[in-house]
């Protein structure tokens, strides 16, 4: 297990976990999301390849529609 910061709070994840796996583990799959790691936005197509590292700062933002 490694520790990351998820939306400002400590969070432990398995070593070698990808952003895609994190989203699935948090049961957020299928939602309109934006993810940033260390303040850099990661395009959705890169989530399966982006492996989390210890101390990464991950921000997950949900898009909310309105009108």
Backbone as XML, in Angstrom:
<?xml version="1.0"?>
<chain id="A" units="angstrom">
  <residue number="1" name="UNK">
    <atom name="N" x="0.843" y="-1.186" z="0.000"/>
    <atom name="CA" x="0.000" y="0.000" z="0.000"/>
    <atom name="C" x="0.886" y="1.247" z="0.000"/>
  </residue>
  <residue number="2" name="UNK">
    <atom name="N" x="0.384" y="2.280" z="-0.675"/>
    <atom name="CA" x="1.058" y="3.576" z="-0.665"/>
    <atom name="C" x="0.045" y="4.624" z="-0.218"/>
  </residue>
  <residue number="3" name="UNK">
    <atom name="N" x="0.548" y="5.764" z="0.220"/>
    <atom name="CA" x="-0.345" y="6.835" z="0.628"/>
    <atom name="C" x="-0.300" y="7.961" z="-0.395"/>
  </residue>
  <residue number="4" name="UNK">
    <atom name="N" x="-1.501" y="8.388" z="-0.793"/>
    <atom name="CA" x="-1.653" y="9.540" z="-1.671"/>
    <atom name="C" x="-2.512" y="10.564" z="-0.934"/>
  </residue>
  <residue number="5" name="UNK">
    <atom name="N" x="-2.653" y="11.719" z="-1.530"/>
    <atom name="CA" x="-3.595" y="12.711" z="-1.010"/>
    <atom name="C" x="-4.743" y="12.776" z="-2.000"/>
  </residue>
  <residue number="6" name="UNK">
    <atom name="N" x="-5.946" y="12.494" z="-1.534"/>
    <atom name="CA" x="-7.126" y="12.472" z="-2.395"/>
    <atom name="C" x="-8.061" y="13.602" z="-1.981"/>
  </residue>
  <residue number="7" name="UNK">
    <atom name="N" x="-8.214" y="14.576" z="-2.848"/>
    <atom name="CA" x="-9.038" y="15.755" z="-2.554"/>
    <atom name="C" x="-8.685" y="16.352" z="-1.196"/>
  </residue>
  <residue number="8" name="UNK">
    <atom name="N" x="-7.384" y="16.417" z="-0.900"/>
    <atom name="CA" x="-6.903" y="17.071" z="0.306"/>
    <atom name="C" x="-6.814" y="16.203" z="1.541"/>
  </residue>
  <residue number="9" name="UNK">
    <atom name="N" x="-7.198" y="14.931" z="1.450"/>
    <atom name="CA" x="-7.169" y="14.040" z="2.611"/>
    <atom name="C" x="-6.268" y="12.840" z="2.333"/>
  </residue>
  <residue number="10" name="UNK">
    <atom name="N" x="-5.589" y="12.329" z="3.354"/>
    <atom name="CA" x="-4.761" y="11.133" z="3.166"/>
    <atom name="C" x="-5.627" y="9.949" z="2.720"/>
  </residue>
  <residue number="11" name="UNK">
    <atom name="N" x="-5.089" y="9.148" z="1.816"/>
    <atom name="CA" x="-5.825" y="7.991" z="1.293"/>
    <atom name="C" x="-4.809" y="6.925" z="0.907"/>
  </residue>
  <residue number="12" name="UNK">
    <atom name="N" x="-5.055" y="5.678" z="1.317"/>
    <atom name="CA" x="-4.141" y="4.583" z="0.992"/>
    <atom name="C" x="-4.699" y="3.781" z="-0.179"/>
  </residue>
  <residue number="13" name="UNK">
    <atom name="N" x="-3.800" y="3.444" z="-1.106"/>
    <atom name="CA" x="-4.170" y="2.656" z="-2.284"/>
    <atom name="C" x="-3.114" y="1.571" z="-2.485"/>
  </residue>
  <residue number="14" name="UNK">
    <atom name="N" x="-3.471" y="0.501" z="-3.184"/>
    <atom name="CA" x="-2.467" y="-0.522" z="-3.479"/>
    <atom name="C" x="-1.349" y="0.036" z="-4.363"/>
  </residue>
  <residue number="15" name="UNK">
    <atom name="N" x="-0.144" y="-0.450" z="-4.153"/>
    <atom name="CA" x="0.972" y="-0.078" z="-5.026"/>
    <atom name="C" x="0.612" y="-0.462" z="-6.461"/>
  </residue>
  <residue number="16" name="UNK">
    <atom name="N" x="1.045" y="0.347" z="-7.405"/>
    <atom name="CA" x="0.820" y="0.134" z="-8.838"/>
    <atom name="C" x="-0.623" y="0.370" z="-9.273"/>
  </residue>
  <residue number="17" name="UNK">
    <atom name="N" x="-1.438" y="0.973" z="-8.435"/>
    <atom name="CA" x="-2.813" y="1.266" z="-8.833"/>
    <atom name="C" x="-2.820" y="2.407" z="-9.852"/>
  </residue>
  <residue number="18" name="UNK">
    <atom name="N" x="-3.672" y="2.265" z="-10.857"/>
    <atom name="CA" x="-3.808" y="3.308" z="-11.873"/>
    <atom name="C" x="-4.961" y="4.244" z="-11.497"/>
  </residue>
  <residue number="19" name="UNK">
    <atom name="N" x="-5.017" y="5.379" z="-12.179"/>
    <atom name="CA" x="-6.143" y="6.291" z="-11.961"/>
    <atom name="C" x="-7.466" y="5.602" z="-12.291"/>
  </residue>
  <residue number="20" name="UNK">
    <atom name="N" x="-7.483" y="4.823" z="-13.359"/>
    <atom name="CA" x="-8.704" y="4.106" z="-13.744"/>
    <atom name="C" x="-9.148" y="3.168" z="-12.622"/>
  </residue>
  <residue number="21" name="UNK">
    <atom name="N" x="-8.207" y="2.442" z="-12.032"/>
    <atom name="CA" x="-8.531" y="1.534" z="-10.934"/>
    <atom name="C" x="-9.011" y="2.300" z="-9.706"/>
  </residue>
  <residue number="22" name="UNK">
    <atom name="N" x="-8.428" y="3.471" z="-9.458"/>
    <atom name="CA" x="-8.864" y="4.297" z="-8.333"/>
    <atom name="C" x="-10.313" y="4.730" z="-8.524"/>
  </residue>
  <residue number="23" name="UNK">
    <atom name="N" x="-10.644" y="5.191" z="-9.717"/>
    <atom name="CA" x="-12.019" y="5.609" z="-10.006"/>
    <atom name="C" x="-12.978" y="4.442" z="-9.790"/>
  </residue>
  <residue number="24" name="UNK">
    <atom name="N" x="-12.615" y="3.261" z="-10.263"/>
    <atom name="CA" x="-13.456" y="2.075" z="-10.060"/>
    <atom name="C" x="-13.589" y="1.739" z="-8.580"/>
  </residue>
  <residue number="25" name="UNK">
    <atom name="N" x="-12.483" y="1.791" z="-7.839"/>
    <atom name="CA" x="-12.503" y="1.465" z="-6.410"/>
    <atom name="C" x="-13.389" y="2.437" z="-5.630"/>
  </residue>
  <residue number="26" name="UNK">
    <atom name="N" x="-13.453" y="3.670" z="-6.082"/>
    <atom name="CA" x="-14.289" y="4.683" z="-5.431"/>
    <atom name="C" x="-15.732" y="4.647" z="-5.941"/>
  </residue>
  <residue number="27" name="UNK">
    <atom name="N" x="-16.023" y="3.706" z="-6.839"/>
    <atom name="CA" x="-17.350" y="3.528" z="-7.433"/>
    <atom name="C" x="-17.832" y="4.801" z="-8.128"/>
  </residue>
  <residue number="28" name="UNK">
    <atom name="N" x="-16.913" y="5.418" z="-8.875"/>
    <atom name="CA" x="-17.231" y="6.637" z="-9.615"/>
    <atom name="C" x="-17.255" y="6.408" z="-11.120"/>
  </residue>
  <residue number="29" name="UNK">
    <atom name="N" x="-17.105" y="5.155" z="-11.543"/>
    <atom name="CA" x="-17.104" y="4.835" z="-12.964"/>
    <atom name="C" x="-18.399" y="5.273" z="-13.627"/>
  </residue>
  <residue number="30" name="UNK">
    <atom name="N" x="-18.295" y="5.763" z="-14.852"/>
    <atom name="CA" x="-19.466" y="6.177" z="-15.604"/>
    <atom name="C" x="-19.926" y="7.594" z="-15.317"/>
  </residue>
  <residue number="31" name="UNK">
    <atom name="N" x="-19.268" y="8.268" z="-14.382"/>
    <atom name="CA" x="-19.639" y="9.648" z="-14.069"/>
    <atom name="C" x="-18.769" y="10.621" z="-14.857"/>
  </residue>
  <residue number="32" name="UNK">
    <atom name="N" x="-19.273" y="11.818" z="-15.027"/>
    <atom name="CA" x="-18.510" y="12.875" z="-15.694"/>
    <atom name="C" x="-17.517" y="13.436" z="-14.678"/>
  </residue>
  <residue number="33" name="UNK">
    <atom name="N" x="-16.245" y="13.089" z="-14.861"/>
    <atom name="CA" x="-15.205" y="13.466" z="-13.908"/>
    <atom name="C" x="-14.041" y="14.140" z="-14.608"/>
  </residue>
  <residue number="34" name="UNK">
    <atom name="N" x="-13.328" y="14.928" z="-13.847"/>
    <atom name="CA" x="-12.021" y="15.436" z="-14.258"/>
    <atom name="C" x="-11.050" y="15.052" z="-13.152"/>
  </residue>
  <residue number="35" name="UNK">
    <atom name="N" x="-9.877" y="14.543" z="-13.537"/>
    <atom name="CA" x="-8.855" y="14.151" z="-12.570"/>
    <atom name="C" x="-7.581" y="14.931" z="-12.815"/>
  </residue>
  <residue number="36" name="UNK">
    <atom name="N" x="-6.969" y="15.349" z="-11.730"/>
    <atom name="CA" x="-5.670" y="16.010" z="-11.795"/>
    <atom name="C" x="-4.744" y="15.307" z="-10.814"/>
  </residue>
  <residue number="37" name="UNK">
    <atom name="N" x="-3.507" y="15.136" z="-11.217"/>
    <atom name="CA" x="-2.476" y="14.575" z="-10.342"/>
    <atom name="C" x="-1.384" y="15.623" z="-10.224"/>
  </residue>
  <residue number="38" name="UNK">
    <atom name="N" x="-1.109" y="16.002" z="-9.000"/>
    <atom name="CA" x="-0.102" y="17.036" z="-8.738"/>
    <atom name="C" x="-0.384" y="18.299" z="-9.555"/>
  </residue>
  <residue number="39" name="UNK">
    <atom name="N" x="-1.656" y="18.656" z="-9.582"/>
    <atom name="CA" x="-2.160" y="19.879" z="-10.231"/>
    <atom name="C" x="-2.116" y="19.855" z="-11.755"/>
  </residue>
  <residue number="40" name="UNK">
    <atom name="N" x="-1.850" y="18.705" z="-12.349"/>
    <atom name="CA" x="-1.855" y="18.569" z="-13.809"/>
    <atom name="C" x="-3.034" y="17.680" z="-14.211"/>
  </residue>
  <residue number="41" name="UNK">
    <atom name="N" x="-3.912" y="18.206" z="-15.059"/>
    <atom name="CA" x="-5.066" y="17.433" z="-15.514"/>
    <atom name="C" x="-4.584" y="16.239" z="-16.333"/>
  </residue>
  <residue number="42" name="UNK">
    <atom name="N" x="-5.182" y="15.079" z="-16.054"/>
    <atom name="CA" x="-4.842" y="13.857" z="-16.781"/>
    <atom name="C" x="-6.040" y="13.505" z="-17.666"/>
  </residue>
  <residue number="43" name="UNK">
    <atom name="N" x="-5.869" y="13.498" z="-18.996"/>
    <atom name="CA" x="-6.973" y="13.142" z="-19.890"/>
    <atom name="C" x="-7.486" y="11.729" z="-19.603"/>
  </residue>
  <residue number="44" name="UNK">
    <atom name="N" x="-8.793" y="11.557" z="-19.753"/>
    <atom name="CA" x="-9.436" y="10.267" z="-19.447"/>
    <atom name="C" x="-8.751" y="9.097" z="-20.158"/>
  </residue>
  <residue number="45" name="UNK">
    <atom name="N" x="-8.322" y="9.282" z="-21.399"/>
    <atom name="CA" x="-7.707" y="8.171" z="-22.132"/>
    <atom name="C" x="-6.377" y="7.736" z="-21.510"/>
  </residue>
  <residue number="46" name="UNK">
    <atom name="N" x="-5.787" y="8.558" z="-20.647"/>
    <atom name="CA" x="-4.530" y="8.198" z="-19.980"/>
    <atom name="C" x="-4.738" y="7.560" z="-18.603"/>
  </residue>
  <residue number="47" name="UNK">
    <atom name="N" x="-5.965" y="7.551" z="-18.100"/>
    <atom name="CA" x="-6.214" y="6.998" z="-16.764"/>
    <atom name="C" x="-5.750" y="5.550" z="-16.617"/>
  </residue>
  <residue number="48" name="UNK">
    <atom name="N" x="-5.983" y="4.668" z="-17.618"/>
    <atom name="CA" x="-5.543" y="3.277" z="-17.444"/>
    <atom name="C" x="-4.025" y="3.123" z="-17.387"/>
  </residue>
  <residue number="49" name="UNK">
    <atom name="N" x="-3.282" y="4.112" z="-17.900"/>
    <atom name="CA" x="-1.820" y="4.015" z="-17.955"/>
    <atom name="C" x="-1.135" y="4.770" z="-16.819"/>
  </residue>
  <residue number="50" name="UNK">
    <atom name="N" x="-1.841" y="5.703" z="-16.188"/>
    <atom name="CA" x="-1.216" y="6.574" z="-15.182"/>
    <atom name="C" x="-1.196" y="5.866" z="-13.831"/>
  </residue>
  <residue number="51" name="UNK">
    <atom name="N" x="-0.013" y="5.363" z="-13.451"/>
    <atom name="CA" x="0.168" y="4.650" z="-12.180"/>
    <atom name="C" x="0.411" y="5.672" z="-11.079"/>
  </residue>
  <residue number="52" name="UNK">
    <atom name="N" x="-0.293" y="5.507" z="-9.980"/>
    <atom name="CA" x="-0.131" y="6.414" z="-8.848"/>
    <atom name="C" x="1.170" y="6.131" z="-8.112"/>
  </residue>
  <residue number="53" name="UNK">
    <atom name="N" x="1.787" y="7.205" z="-7.632"/>
    <atom name="CA" x="3.031" y="7.119" z="-6.867"/>
    <atom name="C" x="2.759" y="7.634" z="-5.454"/>
  </residue>
  <residue number="54" name="UNK">
    <atom name="N" x="3.559" y="7.172" z="-4.493"/>
    <atom name="CA" x="3.426" y="7.651" z="-3.120"/>
    <atom name="C" x="3.515" y="9.171" z="-3.099"/>
  </residue>
  <residue number="55" name="UNK">
    <atom name="N" x="2.652" y="9.770" z="-2.308"/>
    <atom name="CA" x="2.587" y="11.222" z="-2.110"/>
    <atom name="C" x="1.975" y="11.991" z="-3.279"/>
  </residue>
  <residue number="56" name="UNK">
    <atom name="N" x="1.471" y="11.294" z="-4.318"/>
    <atom name="CA" x="0.750" y="12.004" z="-5.373"/>
    <atom name="C" x="-0.444" y="12.730" z="-4.761"/>
  </residue>
  <residue number="57" name="UNK">
    <atom name="N" x="-0.739" y="13.891" z="-5.286"/>
    <atom name="CA" x="-1.909" y="14.660" z="-4.877"/>
    <atom name="C" x="-2.940" y="14.544" z="-5.995"/>
  </residue>
  <residue number="58" name="UNK">
    <atom name="N" x="-4.014" y="13.814" z="-5.708"/>
    <atom name="CA" x="-5.049" y="13.543" z="-6.699"/>
    <atom name="C" x="-6.292" y="14.361" z="-6.362"/>
  </residue>
  <residue number="59" name="UNK">
    <atom name="N" x="-6.784" y="15.081" z="-7.346"/>
    <atom name="CA" x="-8.029" y="15.826" z="-7.194"/>
    <atom name="C" x="-9.040" y="15.264" z="-8.177"/>
  </residue>
  <residue number="60" name="UNK">
    <atom name="N" x="-10.220" y="14.932" z="-7.660"/>
    <atom name="CA" x="-11.314" y="14.439" z="-8.489"/>
    <atom name="C" x="-12.438" y="15.462" z="-8.410"/>
  </residue>
  <residue number="61" name="UNK">
    <atom name="N" x="-12.860" y="15.929" z="-9.585"/>
    <atom name="CA" x="-13.937" y="16.911" z="-9.661"/>
    <atom name="C" x="-15.056" y="16.305" z="-10.495"/>
  </residue>
  <residue number="62" name="UNK">
    <atom name="N" x="-16.261" y="16.346" z="-9.966"/>
    <atom name="CA" x="-17.425" y="15.849" z="-10.694"/>
    <atom name="C" x="-18.091" y="17.003" z="-11.428"/>
  </residue>
  <residue number="63" name="UNK">
    <atom name="N" x="-18.395" y="16.766" z="-12.692"/>
    <atom name="CA" x="-19.115" y="17.768" z="-13.477"/>
    <atom name="C" x="-20.594" y="17.700" z="-13.109"/>
  </residue>
  <residue number="64" name="UNK">
    <atom name="N" x="-21.174" y="18.863" z="-12.868"/>
    <atom name="CA" x="-22.592" y="18.935" z="-12.522"/>
    <atom name="C" x="-23.278" y="19.808" z="-13.563"/>
  </residue>
  <residue number="65" name="UNK">
    <atom name="N" x="-24.268" y="19.222" z="-14.215"/>
    <atom name="CA" x="-25.002" y="19.968" z="-15.229"/>
    <atom name="C" x="-26.066" y="20.854" z="-14.598"/>
  </residue>
  <residue number="66" name="UNK">
    <atom name="N" x="-26.404" y="21.859" z="-15.285"/>
    <atom name="CA" x="-27.448" y="22.763" z="-14.805"/>
    <atom name="C" x="-27.924" y="23.630" z="-15.946"/>
  </residue>
  <residue number="67" name="UNK">
    <atom name="N" x="-28.884" y="24.412" z="-15.637"/>
    <atom name="CA" x="-29.340" y="25.272" z="-16.709"/>
    <atom name="C" x="-30.500" y="26.108" z="-16.293"/>
  </residue>
</chain>
